[in-house]
Short mmCIF file of N, CA, C and O in Angstrom, two decimals:
data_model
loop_
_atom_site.label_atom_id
_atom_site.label_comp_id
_atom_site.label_asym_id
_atom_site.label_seq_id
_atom_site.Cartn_x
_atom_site.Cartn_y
_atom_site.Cartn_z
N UNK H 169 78.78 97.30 152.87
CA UNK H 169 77.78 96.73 152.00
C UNK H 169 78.30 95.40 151.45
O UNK H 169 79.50 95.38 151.20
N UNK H 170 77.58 94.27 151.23
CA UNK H 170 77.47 93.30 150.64
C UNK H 170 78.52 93.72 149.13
O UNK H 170 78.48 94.76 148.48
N UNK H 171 79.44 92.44 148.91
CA UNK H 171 79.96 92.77 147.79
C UNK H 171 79.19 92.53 146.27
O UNK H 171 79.62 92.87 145.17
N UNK H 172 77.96 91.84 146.56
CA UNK H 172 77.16 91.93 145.25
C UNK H 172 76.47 93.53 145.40
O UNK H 172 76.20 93.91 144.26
N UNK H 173 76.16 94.40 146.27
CA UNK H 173 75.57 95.57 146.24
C UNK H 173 76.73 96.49 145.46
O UNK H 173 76.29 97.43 144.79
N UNK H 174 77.73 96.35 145.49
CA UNK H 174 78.98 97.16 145.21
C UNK H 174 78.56 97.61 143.73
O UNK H 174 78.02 96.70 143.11
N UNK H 175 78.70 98.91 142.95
CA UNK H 175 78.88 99.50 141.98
C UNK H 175 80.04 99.59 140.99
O UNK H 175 81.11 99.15 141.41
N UNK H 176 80.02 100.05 139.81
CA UNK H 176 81.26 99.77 138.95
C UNK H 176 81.38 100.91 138.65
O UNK H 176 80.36 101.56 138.42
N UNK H 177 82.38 101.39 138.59
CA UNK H 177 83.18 103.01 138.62
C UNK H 177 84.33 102.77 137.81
O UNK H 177 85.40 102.40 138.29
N UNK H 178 84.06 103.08 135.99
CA UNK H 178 84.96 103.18 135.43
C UNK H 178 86.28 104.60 135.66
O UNK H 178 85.97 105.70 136.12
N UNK H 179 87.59 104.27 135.28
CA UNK H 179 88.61 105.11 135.82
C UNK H 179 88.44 106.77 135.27
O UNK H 179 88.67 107.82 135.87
N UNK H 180 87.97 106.53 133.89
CA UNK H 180 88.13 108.08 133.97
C UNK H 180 86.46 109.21 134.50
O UNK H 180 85.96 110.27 134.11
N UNK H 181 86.24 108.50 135.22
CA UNK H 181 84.76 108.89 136.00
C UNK H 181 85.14 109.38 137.48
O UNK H 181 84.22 109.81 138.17
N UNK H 182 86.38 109.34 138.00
CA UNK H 182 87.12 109.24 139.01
C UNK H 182 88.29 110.33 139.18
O UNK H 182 89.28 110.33 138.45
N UNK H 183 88.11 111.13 140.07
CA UNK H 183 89.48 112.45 139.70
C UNK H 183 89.53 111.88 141.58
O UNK H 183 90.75 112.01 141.60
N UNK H 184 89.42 111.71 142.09
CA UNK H 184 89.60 111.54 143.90
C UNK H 184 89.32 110.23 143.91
O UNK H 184 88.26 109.75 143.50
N UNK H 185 90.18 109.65 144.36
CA UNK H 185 89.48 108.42 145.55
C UNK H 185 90.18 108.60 146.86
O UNK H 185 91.40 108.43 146.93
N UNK H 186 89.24 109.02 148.20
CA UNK H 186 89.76 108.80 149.69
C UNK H 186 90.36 107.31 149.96
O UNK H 186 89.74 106.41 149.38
N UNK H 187 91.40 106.95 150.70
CA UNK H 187 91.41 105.27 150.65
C UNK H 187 91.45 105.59 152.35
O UNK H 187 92.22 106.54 152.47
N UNK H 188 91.13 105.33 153.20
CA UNK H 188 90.99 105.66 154.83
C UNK H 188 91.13 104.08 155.17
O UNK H 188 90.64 103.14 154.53
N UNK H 189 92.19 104.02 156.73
CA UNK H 189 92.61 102.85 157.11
C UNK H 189 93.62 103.33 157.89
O UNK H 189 94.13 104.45 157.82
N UNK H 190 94.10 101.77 159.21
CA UNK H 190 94.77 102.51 160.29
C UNK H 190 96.43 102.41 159.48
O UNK H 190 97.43 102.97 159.93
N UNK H 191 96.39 101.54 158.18
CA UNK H 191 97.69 101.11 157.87
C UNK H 191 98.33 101.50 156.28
O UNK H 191 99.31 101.06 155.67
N UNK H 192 97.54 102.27 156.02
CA UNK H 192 97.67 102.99 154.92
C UNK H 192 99.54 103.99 154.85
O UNK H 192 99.97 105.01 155.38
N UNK H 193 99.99 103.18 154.09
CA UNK H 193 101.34 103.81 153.79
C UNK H 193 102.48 102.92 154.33
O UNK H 193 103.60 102.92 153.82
N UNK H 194 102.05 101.98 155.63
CA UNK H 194 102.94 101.78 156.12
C UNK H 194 104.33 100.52 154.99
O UNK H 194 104.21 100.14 153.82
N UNK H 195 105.03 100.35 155.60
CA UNK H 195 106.11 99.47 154.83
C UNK H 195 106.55 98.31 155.81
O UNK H 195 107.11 98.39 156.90
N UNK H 196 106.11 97.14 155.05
CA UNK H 196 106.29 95.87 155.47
C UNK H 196 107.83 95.65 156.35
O UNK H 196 108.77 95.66 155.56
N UNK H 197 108.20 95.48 157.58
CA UNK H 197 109.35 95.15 158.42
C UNK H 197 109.90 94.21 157.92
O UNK H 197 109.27 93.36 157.27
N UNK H 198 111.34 94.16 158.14
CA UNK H 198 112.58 92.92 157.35
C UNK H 198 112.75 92.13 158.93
O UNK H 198 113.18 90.99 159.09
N UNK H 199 112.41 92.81 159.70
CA UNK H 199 112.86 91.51 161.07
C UNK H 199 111.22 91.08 161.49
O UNK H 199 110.45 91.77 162.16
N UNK H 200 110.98 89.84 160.94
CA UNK H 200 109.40 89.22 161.05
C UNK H 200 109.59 88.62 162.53
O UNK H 200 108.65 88.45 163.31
N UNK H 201 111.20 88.28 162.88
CA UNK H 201 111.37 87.07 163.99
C UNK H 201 110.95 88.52 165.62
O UNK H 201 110.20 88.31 166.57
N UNK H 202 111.69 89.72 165.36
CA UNK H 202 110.97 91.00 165.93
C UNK H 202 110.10 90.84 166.49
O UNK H 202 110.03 90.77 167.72
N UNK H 203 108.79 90.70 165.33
CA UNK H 203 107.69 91.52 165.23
C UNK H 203 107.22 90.28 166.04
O UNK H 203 106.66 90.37 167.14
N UNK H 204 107.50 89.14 165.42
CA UNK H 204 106.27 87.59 166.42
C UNK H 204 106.59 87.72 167.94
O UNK H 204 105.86 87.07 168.70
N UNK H 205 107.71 88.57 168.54
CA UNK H 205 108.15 88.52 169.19
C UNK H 205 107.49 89.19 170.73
O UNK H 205 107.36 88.88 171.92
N UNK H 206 107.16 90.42 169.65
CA UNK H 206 105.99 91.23 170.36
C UNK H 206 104.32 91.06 170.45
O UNK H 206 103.48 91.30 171.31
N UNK H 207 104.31 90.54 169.17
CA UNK H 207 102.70 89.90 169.56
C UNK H 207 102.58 89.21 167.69
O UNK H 207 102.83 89.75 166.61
N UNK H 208 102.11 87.87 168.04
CA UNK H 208 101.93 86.88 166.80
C UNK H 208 101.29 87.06 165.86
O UNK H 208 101.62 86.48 164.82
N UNK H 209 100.30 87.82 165.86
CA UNK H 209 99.89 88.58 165.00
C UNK H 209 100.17 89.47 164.13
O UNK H 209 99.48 89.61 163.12
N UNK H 210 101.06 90.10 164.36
CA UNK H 210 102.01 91.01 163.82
C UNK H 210 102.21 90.44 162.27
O UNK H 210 101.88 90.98 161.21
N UNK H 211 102.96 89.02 162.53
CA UNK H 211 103.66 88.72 160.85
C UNK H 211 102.49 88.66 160.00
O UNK H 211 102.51 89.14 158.86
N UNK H 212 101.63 88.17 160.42
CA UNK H 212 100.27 88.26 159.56
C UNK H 212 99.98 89.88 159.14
O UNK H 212 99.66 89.96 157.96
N UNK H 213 100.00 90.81 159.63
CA UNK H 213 100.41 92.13 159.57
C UNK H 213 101.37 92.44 158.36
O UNK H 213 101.15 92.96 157.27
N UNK H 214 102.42 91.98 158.88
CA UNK H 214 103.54 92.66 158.15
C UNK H 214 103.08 91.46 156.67
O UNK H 214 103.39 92.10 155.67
N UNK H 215 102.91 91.05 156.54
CA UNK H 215 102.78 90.11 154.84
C UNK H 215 101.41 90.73 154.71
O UNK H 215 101.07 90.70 153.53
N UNK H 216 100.77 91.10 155.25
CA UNK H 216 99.66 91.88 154.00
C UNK H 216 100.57 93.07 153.88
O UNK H 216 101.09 93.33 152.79
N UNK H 217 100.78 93.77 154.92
CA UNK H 217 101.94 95.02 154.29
C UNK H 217 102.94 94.42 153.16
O UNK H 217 103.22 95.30 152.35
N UNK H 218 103.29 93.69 153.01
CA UNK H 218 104.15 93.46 151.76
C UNK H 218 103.21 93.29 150.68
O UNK H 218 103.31 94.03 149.70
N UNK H 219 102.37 92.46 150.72
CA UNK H 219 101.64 92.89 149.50
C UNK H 219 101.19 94.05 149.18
O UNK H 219 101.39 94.39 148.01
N UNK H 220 100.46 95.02 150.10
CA UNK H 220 99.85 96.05 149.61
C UNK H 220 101.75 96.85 148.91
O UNK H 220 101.92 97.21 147.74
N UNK H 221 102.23 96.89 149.39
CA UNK H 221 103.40 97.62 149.29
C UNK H 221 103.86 97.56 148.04
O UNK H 221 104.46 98.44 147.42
N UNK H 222 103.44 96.03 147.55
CA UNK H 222 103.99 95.10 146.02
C UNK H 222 103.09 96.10 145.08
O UNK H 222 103.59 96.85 144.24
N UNK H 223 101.63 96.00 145.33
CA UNK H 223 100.75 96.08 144.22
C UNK H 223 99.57 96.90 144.53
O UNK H 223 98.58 96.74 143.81
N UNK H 224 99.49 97.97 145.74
CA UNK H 224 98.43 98.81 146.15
C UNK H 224 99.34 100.15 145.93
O UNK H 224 99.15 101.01 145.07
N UNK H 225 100.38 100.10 146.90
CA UNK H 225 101.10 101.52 147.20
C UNK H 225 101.47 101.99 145.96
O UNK H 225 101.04 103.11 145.69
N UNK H 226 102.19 101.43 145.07
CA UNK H 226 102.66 101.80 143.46
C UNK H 226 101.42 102.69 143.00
O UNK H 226 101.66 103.67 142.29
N UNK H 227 100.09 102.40 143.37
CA UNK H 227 98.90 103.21 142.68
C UNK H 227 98.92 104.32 143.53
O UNK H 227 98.84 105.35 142.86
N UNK H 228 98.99 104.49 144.52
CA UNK H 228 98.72 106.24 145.16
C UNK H 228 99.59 107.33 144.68
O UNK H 228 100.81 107.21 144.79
N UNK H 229 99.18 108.14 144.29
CA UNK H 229 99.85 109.56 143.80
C UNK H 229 100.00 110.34 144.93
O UNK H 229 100.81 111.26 144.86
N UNK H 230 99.35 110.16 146.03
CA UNK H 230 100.48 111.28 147.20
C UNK H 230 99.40 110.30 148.26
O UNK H 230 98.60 109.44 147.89
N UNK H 231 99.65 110.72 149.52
CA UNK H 231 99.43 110.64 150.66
C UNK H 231 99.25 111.68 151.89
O UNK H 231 100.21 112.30 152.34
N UNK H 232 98.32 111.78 152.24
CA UNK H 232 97.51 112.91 152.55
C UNK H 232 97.30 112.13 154.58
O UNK H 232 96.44 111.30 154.87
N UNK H 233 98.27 112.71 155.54
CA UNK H 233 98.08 112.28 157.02
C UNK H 233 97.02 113.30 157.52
O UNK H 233 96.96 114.46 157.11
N UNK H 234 96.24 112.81 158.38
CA UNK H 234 95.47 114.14 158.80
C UNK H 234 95.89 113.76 160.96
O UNK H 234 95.44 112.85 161.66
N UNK H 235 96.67 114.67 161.27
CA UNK H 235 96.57 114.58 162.41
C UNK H 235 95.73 115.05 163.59
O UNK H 235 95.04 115.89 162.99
N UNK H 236 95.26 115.10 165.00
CA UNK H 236 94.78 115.24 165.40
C UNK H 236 95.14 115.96 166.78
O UNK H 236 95.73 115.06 167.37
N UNK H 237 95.13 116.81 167.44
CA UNK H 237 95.67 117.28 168.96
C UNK H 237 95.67 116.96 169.75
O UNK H 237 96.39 117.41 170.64
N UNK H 238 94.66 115.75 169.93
CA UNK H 238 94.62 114.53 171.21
C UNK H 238 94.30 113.71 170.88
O UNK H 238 93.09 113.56 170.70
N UNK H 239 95.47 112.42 170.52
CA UNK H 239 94.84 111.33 170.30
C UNK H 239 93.69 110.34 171.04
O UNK H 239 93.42 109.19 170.68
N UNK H 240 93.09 111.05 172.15
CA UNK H 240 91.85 110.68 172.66
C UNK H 240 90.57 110.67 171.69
O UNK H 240 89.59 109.93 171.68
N UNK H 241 90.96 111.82 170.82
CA UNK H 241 89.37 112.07 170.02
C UNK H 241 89.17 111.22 169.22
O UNK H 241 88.05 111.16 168.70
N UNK H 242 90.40 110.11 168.77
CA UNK H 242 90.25 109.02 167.77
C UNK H 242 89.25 107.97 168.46
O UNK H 242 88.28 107.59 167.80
N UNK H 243 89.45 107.45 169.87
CA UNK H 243 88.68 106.49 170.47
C UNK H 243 87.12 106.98 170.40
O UNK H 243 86.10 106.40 170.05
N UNK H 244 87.45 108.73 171.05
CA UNK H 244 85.96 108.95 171.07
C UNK H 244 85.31 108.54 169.45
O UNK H 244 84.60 107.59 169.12
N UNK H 245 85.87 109.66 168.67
CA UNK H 245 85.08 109.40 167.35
C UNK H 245 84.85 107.92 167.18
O UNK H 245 83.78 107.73 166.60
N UNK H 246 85.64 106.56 167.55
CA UNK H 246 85.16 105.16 167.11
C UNK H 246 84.53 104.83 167.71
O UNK H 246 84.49 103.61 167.61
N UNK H 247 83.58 105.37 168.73
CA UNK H 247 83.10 104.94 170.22
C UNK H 247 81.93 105.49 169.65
O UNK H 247 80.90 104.81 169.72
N UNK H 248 81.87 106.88 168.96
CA UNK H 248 80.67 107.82 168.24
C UNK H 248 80.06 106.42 167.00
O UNK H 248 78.97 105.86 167.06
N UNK H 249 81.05 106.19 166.07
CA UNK H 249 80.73 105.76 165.20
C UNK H 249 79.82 104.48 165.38
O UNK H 249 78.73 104.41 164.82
N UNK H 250 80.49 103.15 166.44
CA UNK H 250 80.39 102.38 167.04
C UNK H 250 78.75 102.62 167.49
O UNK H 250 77.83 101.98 166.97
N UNK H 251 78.65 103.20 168.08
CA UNK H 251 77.27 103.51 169.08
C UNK H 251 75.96 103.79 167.57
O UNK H 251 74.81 103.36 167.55
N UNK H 252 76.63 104.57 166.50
CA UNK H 252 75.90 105.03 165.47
C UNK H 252 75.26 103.82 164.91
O UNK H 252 74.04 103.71 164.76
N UNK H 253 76.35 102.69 164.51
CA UNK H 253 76.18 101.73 163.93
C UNK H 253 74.88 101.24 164.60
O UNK H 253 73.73 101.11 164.17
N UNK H 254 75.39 101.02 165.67
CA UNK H 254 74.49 99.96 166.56
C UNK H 254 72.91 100.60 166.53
O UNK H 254 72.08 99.75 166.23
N UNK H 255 72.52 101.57 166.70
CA UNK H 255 71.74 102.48 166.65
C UNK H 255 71.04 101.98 165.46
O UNK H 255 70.05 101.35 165.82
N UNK H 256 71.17 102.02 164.04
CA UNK H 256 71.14 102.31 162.90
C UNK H 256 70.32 100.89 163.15
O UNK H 256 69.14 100.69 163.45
N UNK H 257 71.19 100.17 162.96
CA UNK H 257 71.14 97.98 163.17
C UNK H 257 69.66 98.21 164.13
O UNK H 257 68.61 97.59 163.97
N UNK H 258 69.91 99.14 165.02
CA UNK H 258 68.47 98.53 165.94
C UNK H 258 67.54 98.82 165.54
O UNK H 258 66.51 98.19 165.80
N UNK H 259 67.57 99.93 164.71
CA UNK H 259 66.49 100.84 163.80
C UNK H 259 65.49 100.54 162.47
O UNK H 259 64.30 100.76 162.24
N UNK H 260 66.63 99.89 161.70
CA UNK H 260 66.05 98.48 160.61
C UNK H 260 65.74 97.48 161.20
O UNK H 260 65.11 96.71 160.47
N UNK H 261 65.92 97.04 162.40
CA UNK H 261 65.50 96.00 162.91
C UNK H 261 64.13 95.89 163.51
O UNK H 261 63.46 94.86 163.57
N UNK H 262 63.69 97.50 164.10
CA UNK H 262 62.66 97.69 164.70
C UNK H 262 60.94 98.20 163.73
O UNK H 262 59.73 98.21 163.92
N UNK H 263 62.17 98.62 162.48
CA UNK H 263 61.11 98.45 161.27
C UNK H 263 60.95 97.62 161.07
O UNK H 263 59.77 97.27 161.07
N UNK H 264 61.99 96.64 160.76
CA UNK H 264 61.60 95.60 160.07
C UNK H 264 60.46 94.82 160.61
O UNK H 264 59.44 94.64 159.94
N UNK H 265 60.62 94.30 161.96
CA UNK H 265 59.45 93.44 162.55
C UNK H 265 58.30 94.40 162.86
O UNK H 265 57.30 93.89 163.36
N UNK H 266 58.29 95.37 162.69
CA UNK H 266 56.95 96.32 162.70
C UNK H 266 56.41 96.36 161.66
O UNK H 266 55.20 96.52 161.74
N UNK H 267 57.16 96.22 159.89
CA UNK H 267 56.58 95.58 158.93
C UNK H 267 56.21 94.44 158.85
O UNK H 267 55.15 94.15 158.30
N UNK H 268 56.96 93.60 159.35
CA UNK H 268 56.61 92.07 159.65
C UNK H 268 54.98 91.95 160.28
O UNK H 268 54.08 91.28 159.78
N UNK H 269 54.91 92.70 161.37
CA UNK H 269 53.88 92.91 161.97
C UNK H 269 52.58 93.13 161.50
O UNK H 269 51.61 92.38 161.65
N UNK H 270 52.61 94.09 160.98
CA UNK H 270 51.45 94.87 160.03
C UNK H 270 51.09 93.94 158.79
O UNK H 270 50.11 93.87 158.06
N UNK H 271 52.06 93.41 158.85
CA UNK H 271 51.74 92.35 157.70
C UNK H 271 51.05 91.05 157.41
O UNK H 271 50.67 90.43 156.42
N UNK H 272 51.07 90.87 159.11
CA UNK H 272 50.63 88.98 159.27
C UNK H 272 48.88 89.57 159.97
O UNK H 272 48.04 88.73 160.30
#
């Protein structure tokens, strides 16, 4: 959603927050010269990991991995989700100019 749609959720209204992401927990690498080494992108990687590490990670009270028995079902499920999206997008879209329609 649009960040003007976003809601305000004072703290003690809040006993859970899920935080879901592929990089959640990880810890920023000390060899950056490594990491460019393997693909350039990486250091850009590893320095948001140092920040979150500075001033995100200090806030989590535990960490919760959920694993899976074949890491195949991760692609499928993003391939599910992926297809959902698109679906959804074609769906407001097909209202929309069908309101458009009815309208002129």
């Amino acid at each position: 959603a649009p960040r003007a749609a976003w809601g305000t959720v004072r703290a003690g209204d809040v006993a859970v927050v899920l935080f879901e992401g592929w990089m959640q927990g990880f810890r920023p690498r000390a060899d950056r010269d490594a990491l460019a080494a393997i693909h350039p992108g990486l250091a850009d990687v590893n320095a948001r990991l140092a920040d979150y590490d500075a001033k995100l990670w200090p806030r989590m009270h535990c960490w919760l991995v959920l694993r899976v028995h074949n890491l195949e079902w991760i692609a499928q499920w993003r391939l599910q989700a992926e297809h959902r999206m698109r679906d959804i997008k074609a769906n407001a879209s097909a209202a929309s100019n069908a309101g458009a329609a009815s309208n002129a």
